PDB file of C-alpha atoms in Angstrom:
ATOM      1  CA  MET A  47       0.000   0.000   0.000  1.00 38.00           C
ATOM      2  CA  PRO A  48       1.540   3.408  -0.955  1.00 39.00           C
ATOM      3  CA  ALA A  49       2.369   5.880   1.811  1.00 38.00           C
ATOM      4  CA  ASP A  50      -0.111   8.632   2.560  1.00 34.00           C
ATOM      5  CA  PRO A  51       1.400  11.670   0.744  1.00 31.00           C
ATOM      6  CA  LEU A  52       0.016  14.122   3.306  1.00 31.00           C
ATOM      7  CA  HIS A  53       1.636  12.372   6.239  1.00 32.00           C
ATOM      8  CA  SER A  54       4.885  11.018   4.787  1.00 34.00           C
ATOM      9  CA  ALA A  55       8.086  11.741   6.688  1.00 36.00           C
ATOM     10  CA  GLY A  56       9.935  13.077   3.631  1.00 41.00           C
ATOM     11  CA  LYS A  57       9.734  16.657   2.402  1.00 44.00           C
ATOM     12  CA  PRO A  58       7.351  18.989   4.234  1.00 46.00           C
ATOM     13  CA  GLN A  59       3.907  18.884   2.635  1.00 52.00           C
ATOM     14  CA  ARG A  60       2.522  22.167   1.359  1.00 53.00           C
ATOM     15  CA  SER A  61      -0.945  23.447   0.736  1.00 51.00           C
ATOM     16  CA  MET A  62      -1.929  26.856  -0.554  1.00 47.00           C
ATOM     17  CA  THR A  63      -4.896  28.925   0.480  1.00 46.00           C
ATOM     18  CA  SER A  64      -5.501  31.668  -2.051  1.00 37.00           C
ATOM     19  CA  GLN A  65      -7.718  33.814   0.161  1.00 42.00           C
ATOM     20  CA  PRO A  66      -6.477  34.462   3.706  1.00 45.00           C
ATOM     21  CA  PRO A  67      -8.825  35.299   6.560  1.00 45.00           C
ATOM     22  CA  SER A  68      -9.792  38.967   6.522  1.00 43.00           C
ATOM     23  CA  GLY A  69      -7.406  41.215   8.362  1.00 42.00           C
ATOM     24  CA  SER A  70      -4.170  39.594   7.318  1.00 40.00           C
ATOM     25  CA  GLY A  71      -1.756  41.563   5.207  1.00 43.00           C
ATOM     26  CA  ALA A  72      -0.702  38.806   2.830  1.00 44.00           C
ATOM     27  CA  SER A  73      -2.407  37.793  -0.412  1.00 54.00           C
ATOM     28  CA  ALA A  74      -1.797  34.041   0.011  1.00 83.00           C
ATOM     29  CA  ILE A  75      -1.100  31.540   2.770  1.00 87.00           C
ATOM     30  CA  GLU A  76       1.123  28.510   2.390  1.00 89.00           C
ATOM     31  CA  VAL A  77       0.826  25.795   5.032  1.00 90.00           C
ATOM     32  CA  ARG A  78       3.837  23.513   5.341  1.00 90.00           C
ATOM     33  CA  ARG A  79       3.379  20.254   7.260  1.00 91.00           C
ATOM     34  CA  SER A  80       6.387  18.506   8.719  1.00 88.00           C
ATOM     35  CA  ALA A  81       6.598  15.038  10.297  1.00 87.00           C
ATOM     36  CA  ARG A  82       9.608  16.203  12.333  1.00 87.00           C
ATOM     37  CA  ARG A  83       7.627  19.050  13.880  1.00 86.00           C
ATOM     38  CA  ARG A  84       5.790  17.630  16.920  1.00 83.00           C
ATOM     39  CA  ARG A  85       3.984  20.441  18.723  1.00 83.00           C
ATOM     40  CA  THR A  86       5.232  23.828  17.657  1.00 88.00           C
ATOM     41  CA  VAL A  87       3.606  26.107  15.098  1.00 90.00           C
ATOM     42  CA  SER A  88       5.366  29.090  13.553  1.00 88.00           C
ATOM     43  CA  ALA A  89       4.771  31.594  10.764  1.00 87.00           C
ATOM     44  CA  TYR A  90       6.639  34.203   8.772  1.00 84.00           C
ATOM     45  CA  ARG A  91       6.146  36.474   5.770  1.00 79.00           C
ATOM     46  CA  GLU A  92       7.785  35.544   2.478  1.00 75.00           C
ATOM     47  CA  GLY A  93       7.158  38.331  -0.014  1.00 66.00           C
ATOM     48  CA  ASP A  94       3.400  38.831  -0.318  1.00 69.00           C
ATOM     49  CA  ARG A  95       2.628  35.407   1.132  1.00 80.00           C
ATOM     50  CA  THR A  96       2.524  34.018   4.661  1.00 86.00           C
ATOM     51  CA  VAL A  97       4.127  30.642   5.425  1.00 88.00           C
ATOM     52  CA  VAL A  98       2.704  28.696   8.388  1.00 90.00           C
ATOM     53  CA  LEU A  99       4.693  25.677   9.646  1.00 90.00           C
ATOM     54  CA  ILE A 100       2.669  22.980  11.458  1.00 91.00           C
ATOM     55  CA  PRO A 101       3.055  19.337  12.549  1.00 91.00           C
ATOM     56  CA  ALA A 102       2.049  16.822   9.832  1.00 90.00           C
ATOM     57  CA  ARG A 103      -0.461  15.016  12.072  1.00 90.00           C
ATOM     58  CA  MET A 104      -2.514  18.142  12.776  1.00 89.00           C
ATOM     59  CA  SER A 105      -6.177  17.904  11.722  1.00 91.00           C
ATOM     60  CA  GLU A 106      -7.710  20.241   9.149  1.00 90.00           C
ATOM     61  CA  ALA A 107      -9.732  22.017  11.862  1.00 91.00           C
ATOM     62  CA  GLU A 108      -6.584  22.534  13.983  1.00 90.00           C
ATOM     63  CA  GLU A 109      -4.751  23.807  10.900  1.00 90.00           C
ATOM     64  CA  LYS A 110      -7.457  26.425  10.230  1.00 90.00           C
ATOM     65  CA  ARG A 111      -7.432  27.531  13.867  1.00 90.00           C
ATOM     66  CA  TRP A 112      -3.637  27.805  13.984  1.00 90.00           C
ATOM     67  CA  VAL A 113      -3.461  29.699  10.676  1.00 89.00           C
ATOM     68  CA  THR A 114      -5.850  32.312  12.111  1.00 88.00           C
ATOM     69  CA  VAL A 115      -3.901  32.488  15.396  1.00 88.00           C
ATOM     70  CA  MET A 116      -0.569  32.911  13.599  1.00 87.00           C
ATOM     71  CA  LEU A 117      -1.906  35.541  11.176  1.00 85.00           C
ATOM     72  CA  ASP A 118      -3.217  37.560  14.127  1.00 81.00           C
ATOM     73  CA  LYS A 119       0.133  37.177  15.908  1.00 83.00           C
ATOM     74  CA  LEU A 120       2.096  38.352  12.851  1.00 80.00           C
ATOM     75  CA  ALA A 121      -0.264  41.293  12.331  1.00 76.00           C
ATOM     76  CA  ALA A 122       0.170  42.340  15.974  1.00 72.00           C
ATOM     77  CA  GLN A 123       3.963  42.204  15.663  1.00 73.00           C
ATOM     78  CA  GLU A 124       3.925  44.166  12.417  1.00 67.00           C
ATOM     79  CA  SER A 125       1.555  46.835  13.731  1.00 60.00           C
ATOM     80  CA  LYS A 126       4.077  47.663  16.472  1.00 60.00           C
ATOM     81  CA  ARG A 127       6.722  48.398  13.854  1.00 62.00           C
ATOM     82  CA  VAL A 128       6.388  51.958  12.546  1.00 68.00           C
ATOM     83  CA  LEU A 129       6.998  52.394   8.847  1.00 75.00           C
ATOM     84  CA  GLY A 130       9.236  55.251   7.773  1.00 82.00           C
ATOM     85  CA  ASP A 131       8.329  57.553   4.884  1.00 85.00           C
ATOM     86  CA  THR A 132      10.429  55.505   2.431  1.00 89.00           C
ATOM     87  CA  GLU A 133       8.685  52.258   3.428  1.00 89.00           C
ATOM     88  CA  LEU A 134       5.326  54.021   3.250  1.00 91.00           C
ATOM     89  CA  ALA A 135       6.069  55.158  -0.339  1.00 93.00           C
ATOM     90  CA  GLU A 136       7.162  51.617  -1.288  1.00 93.00           C
ATOM     91  CA  ARG A 137       3.983  50.210   0.236  1.00 92.00           C
ATOM     92  CA  ALA A 138       1.879  52.718  -1.730  1.00 95.00           C
ATOM     93  CA  GLU A 139       3.609  51.624  -4.933  1.00 95.00           C
ATOM     94  CA  ARG A 140       2.923  47.923  -4.201  1.00 94.00           C
ATOM     95  CA  LEU A 141      -0.719  48.644  -3.386  1.00 95.00           C
ATOM     96  CA  SER A 142      -1.145  50.658  -6.580  1.00 95.00           C
ATOM     97  CA  ASP A 143       0.358  47.795  -8.590  1.00 95.00           C
ATOM     98  CA  GLN A 144      -1.837  45.209  -6.862  1.00 94.00           C
ATOM     99  CA  TYR A 145      -5.185  47.014  -6.881  1.00 94.00           C
ATOM    100  CA  PHE A 146      -4.976  49.784  -9.508  1.00 95.00           C
ATOM    101  CA  ASP A 147      -2.692  48.183 -12.131  1.00 94.00           C
ATOM    102  CA  GLY A 148       0.006  50.697 -11.179  1.00 94.00           C
ATOM    103  CA  ARG A 149      -1.994  53.662 -12.474  1.00 95.00           C
ATOM    104  CA  ALA A 150      -1.814  55.679  -9.218  1.00 95.00           C
ATOM    105  CA  ARG A 151       1.744  57.032  -8.930  1.00 95.00           C
ATOM    106  CA  PRO A 152       2.250  59.545  -6.130  1.00 95.00           C
ATOM    107  CA  THR A 153       5.251  61.869  -6.201  1.00 95.00           C
ATOM    108  CA  SER A 154       5.503  61.723  -2.396  1.00 94.00           C
ATOM    109  CA  VAL A 155       3.998  59.726   0.477  1.00 95.00           C
ATOM    110  CA  ARG A 156       4.757  60.709   4.059  1.00 94.00           C
ATOM    111  CA  TRP A 157       3.565  60.788   7.650  1.00 92.00           C
ATOM    112  CA  VAL A 158       2.419  64.154   9.058  1.00 92.00           C
ATOM    113  CA  THR A 159       1.580  65.264  12.586  1.00 89.00           C
ATOM    114  CA  ASN A 160      -0.768  68.148  11.697  1.00 90.00           C
ATOM    115  CA  GLN A 161      -3.795  66.034  10.667  1.00 85.00           C
ATOM    116  CA  ASN A 162      -5.896  65.407  13.729  1.00 83.00           C
ATOM    117  CA  THR A 163      -9.335  65.335  12.112  1.00 87.00           C
ATOM    118  CA  ARG A 164      -8.468  63.376   8.949  1.00 91.00           C
ATOM    119  CA  TRP A 165      -6.686  60.036   8.489  1.00 94.00           C
ATOM    120  CA  GLY A 166      -5.073  61.056   5.232  1.00 94.00           C
ATOM    121  CA  SER A 167      -5.054  63.658   2.495  1.00 94.00           C
ATOM    122  CA  CYS A 168      -4.076  63.880  -1.135  1.00 93.00           C
ATOM    123  CA  THR A 169      -3.263  66.749  -3.478  1.00 93.00           C
ATOM    124  CA  PRO A 170      -3.863  65.244  -6.942  1.00 92.00           C
ATOM    125  CA  SER A 171      -2.328  68.228  -8.776  1.00 91.00           C
ATOM    126  CA  GLU A 172       0.977  67.650  -6.938  1.00 93.00           C
ATOM    127  CA  GLY A 173       0.639  63.874  -6.580  1.00 93.00           C
ATOM    128  CA  SER A 174       1.341  64.101  -2.855  1.00 95.00           C
ATOM    129  CA  ILE A 175      -0.164  61.875  -0.162  1.00 96.00           C
ATOM    130  CA  ARG A 176       0.000  62.528   3.570  1.00 96.00           C
ATOM    131  CA  LEU A 177      -1.082  60.109   6.309  1.00 94.00           C
ATOM    132  CA  SER A 178      -1.858  61.123   9.873  1.00 93.00           C
ATOM    133  CA  HIS A 179       0.644  59.932  12.466  1.00 90.00           C
ATOM    134  CA  ARG A 180      -2.400  58.693  14.429  1.00 89.00           C
ATOM    135  CA  LEU A 181      -2.490  55.666  12.075  1.00 90.00           C
ATOM    136  CA  GLN A 182       0.925  54.498  13.292  1.00 87.00           C
ATOM    137  CA  GLY A 183       0.486  51.336  15.324  1.00 80.00           C
ATOM    138  CA  MET A 184      -2.909  50.516  13.802  1.00 85.00           C
ATOM    139  CA  PRO A 185      -3.280  47.181  11.958  1.00 85.00           C
ATOM    140  CA  GLU A 186      -1.641  46.992   8.532  1.00 87.00           C
ATOM    141  CA  TYR A 187      -4.927  46.462   6.714  1.00 89.00           C
ATOM    142  CA  VAL A 188      -6.175  49.800   8.113  1.00 92.00           C
ATOM    143  CA  VAL A 189      -3.047  51.690   6.978  1.00 92.00           C
ATOM    144  CA  ASP A 190      -3.318  49.949   3.583  1.00 94.00           C
ATOM    145  CA  TYR A 191      -6.945  51.041   3.257  1.00 95.00           C
ATOM    146  CA  VAL A 192      -6.096  54.689   3.989  1.00 96.00           C
ATOM    147  CA  LEU A 193      -3.196  54.536   1.520  1.00 96.00           C
ATOM    148  CA  LEU A 194      -5.482  53.032  -1.138  1.00 96.00           C
ATOM    149  CA  HIS A 195      -8.138  55.654  -0.401  1.00 96.00           C
ATOM    150  CA  GLU A 196      -5.623  58.429  -1.053  1.00 96.00           C
ATOM    151  CA  LEU A 197      -4.138  56.629  -4.084  1.00 97.00           C
ATOM    152  CA  ALA A 198      -7.658  56.388  -5.531  1.00 96.00           C
ATOM    153  CA  HIS A 199      -7.900  60.187  -5.288  1.00 95.00           C
ATOM    154  CA  LEU A 200      -4.993  60.433  -7.735  1.00 95.00           C
ATOM    155  CA  LEU A 201      -7.306  58.699 -10.240  1.00 95.00           C
ATOM    156  CA  VAL A 202     -10.689  60.099  -9.164  1.00 94.00           C
ATOM    157  CA  PRO A 203     -10.701  63.399  -7.193  1.00 88.00           C
ATOM    158  CA  GLY A 204     -14.116  63.184  -5.470  1.00 89.00           C
ATOM    159  CA  HIS A 205     -16.024  60.534  -3.515  1.00 92.00           C
ATOM    160  CA  GLY A 206     -18.505  59.572  -6.234  1.00 93.00           C
ATOM    161  CA  PRO A 207     -19.482  56.097  -7.458  1.00 94.00           C
ATOM    162  CA  ARG A 208     -16.340  55.755  -9.626  1.00 94.00           C
ATOM    163  CA  PHE A 209     -14.155  56.411  -6.583  1.00 94.00           C
ATOM    164  CA  TRP A 210     -15.875  53.761  -4.422  1.00 94.00           C
ATOM    165  CA  ARG A 211     -15.813  51.242  -7.289  1.00 94.00           C
ATOM    166  CA  LEU A 212     -12.002  51.543  -7.280  1.00 93.00           C
ATOM    167  CA  LEU A 213     -11.887  50.720  -3.566  1.00 92.00           C
ATOM    168  CA  GLU A 214     -14.132  47.674  -4.006  1.00 92.00           C
ATOM    169  CA  ALA A 215     -11.022  45.871  -5.290  1.00 91.00           C
ATOM    170  CA  TYR A 216      -9.554  45.949  -1.757  1.00 93.00           C
ATOM    171  CA  PRO A 217     -11.250  43.117   0.204  1.00 91.00           C
ATOM    172  CA  ARG A 218     -10.801  44.757   3.620  1.00 91.00           C
ATOM    173  CA  THR A 219     -12.359  48.141   2.789  1.00 92.00           C
ATOM    174  CA  GLU A 220     -15.466  47.689   4.954  1.00 92.00           C
ATOM    175  CA  ARG A 221     -13.520  46.190   7.859  1.00 91.00           C
ATOM    176  CA  ALA A 222     -10.982  49.037   7.823  1.00 92.00           C
ATOM    177  CA  LYS A 223     -13.727  51.682   7.621  1.00 93.00           C
ATOM    178  CA  GLY A 224     -15.434  50.027  10.597  1.00 92.00           C
ATOM    179  CA  TYR A 225     -12.180  50.013  12.568  1.00 90.00           C
ATOM    180  CA  LEU A 226     -11.608  53.732  11.932  1.00 93.00           C
ATOM    181  CA  GLU A 227     -15.228  54.566  12.771  1.00 92.00           C
ATOM    182  CA  GLY A 228     -14.762  52.681  16.055  1.00 90.00           C
ATOM    183  CA  VAL A 229     -11.648  54.707  16.872  1.00 87.00           C
ATOM    184  CA  VAL A 230     -13.519  57.964  16.222  1.00 88.00           C
ATOM    185  CA  ALA A 231     -16.494  56.809  18.302  1.00 88.00           C
ATOM    186  CA  ALA A 232     -14.208  55.814  21.192  1.00 84.00           C
ATOM    187  CA  GLU A 233     -12.552  59.239  21.129  1.00 82.00           C
ATOM    188  CA  ARG A 234     -15.980  60.877  21.527  1.00 82.00           C
ATOM    189  CA  LEU A 235     -16.929  58.845  24.599  1.00 79.00           C
ATOM    190  CA  PRO A 236     -16.856  60.791  27.846  1.00 78.00           C
ATOM    191  CA  HIS A 237     -13.756  60.051  29.866  1.00 63.00           C
ATOM    192  CA  LEU A 238     -14.675  59.488  33.490  1.00 59.00           C
ATOM    193  CA  PRO A 239     -12.158  60.572  36.065  1.00 60.00           C
ATOM    194  CA  ALA A 240     -10.259  57.674  37.629  1.00 54.00           C
ATOM    195  CA  THR A 241     -11.296  56.705  41.139  1.00 51.00           C
ATOM    196  CA  ARG A 242      -8.795  56.005  43.898  1.00 54.00           C
ATOM    197  CA  ASP A 243      -9.521  52.265  43.733  1.00 48.00           C
ATOM    198  CA  GLU A 244      -8.323  52.027  40.102  1.00 45.00           C
TER     199      GLU A 244
END
C-alpha cells in the first residue's frame, strides 16, 4: 500500500490557500506540514505570502485555527513596527500595482503630525499623499486602506461612485472603515475621572 502523501516523513507537505482570513496583510497563505515538527507552530512572511509551519499530524480544523492564530500574531507584531516615509512610499507603490494596475503614482507619500481630524489627504495636482501619524500602530490592513483611499484620489478626485468602485477591489475596505469609525467613536466617549480604587 503506498504511503499517505500528506503524512509522509519526507519533504514537508505544502498546501496553498488563495484567500487568507480577513485582516491579514498577505495575499496568500502557504501551510507547510512537517513530520519532524511535533507540537510547535510558527509563521513568517515571504514576499506577499505568509508561510505557516505545522506538525504533519494536525487535523484540518486545527490547521485552520492555527493559521488564524498565527496571522493575528504576525499582524500584531507588524503593527508595532512603525513604517518610515520611504517604506510608506514603497507600500503605496505595491498597493497601486496590486489594486490599480500601477496607475496611481504619487510623487511623495509621508507621515504628518498636523492632521488630527483626517486620516489622510491627497493633493492630486501635486501627486502628494499625507497620512496622519495617528495611524501608526494601527493594523496593517487599516493603513493599507487609507493609503489606497488616497491613491484612488490620484485617479478620481471626489467621492462619487467611480471612486468607491475603485476601492471595491480591496477586500478589507469595509472592515478598515469600521475600525476607523470605532476609533472615532471611542474618542468621543466621555472620559470618566479615575477613582482612587483604580
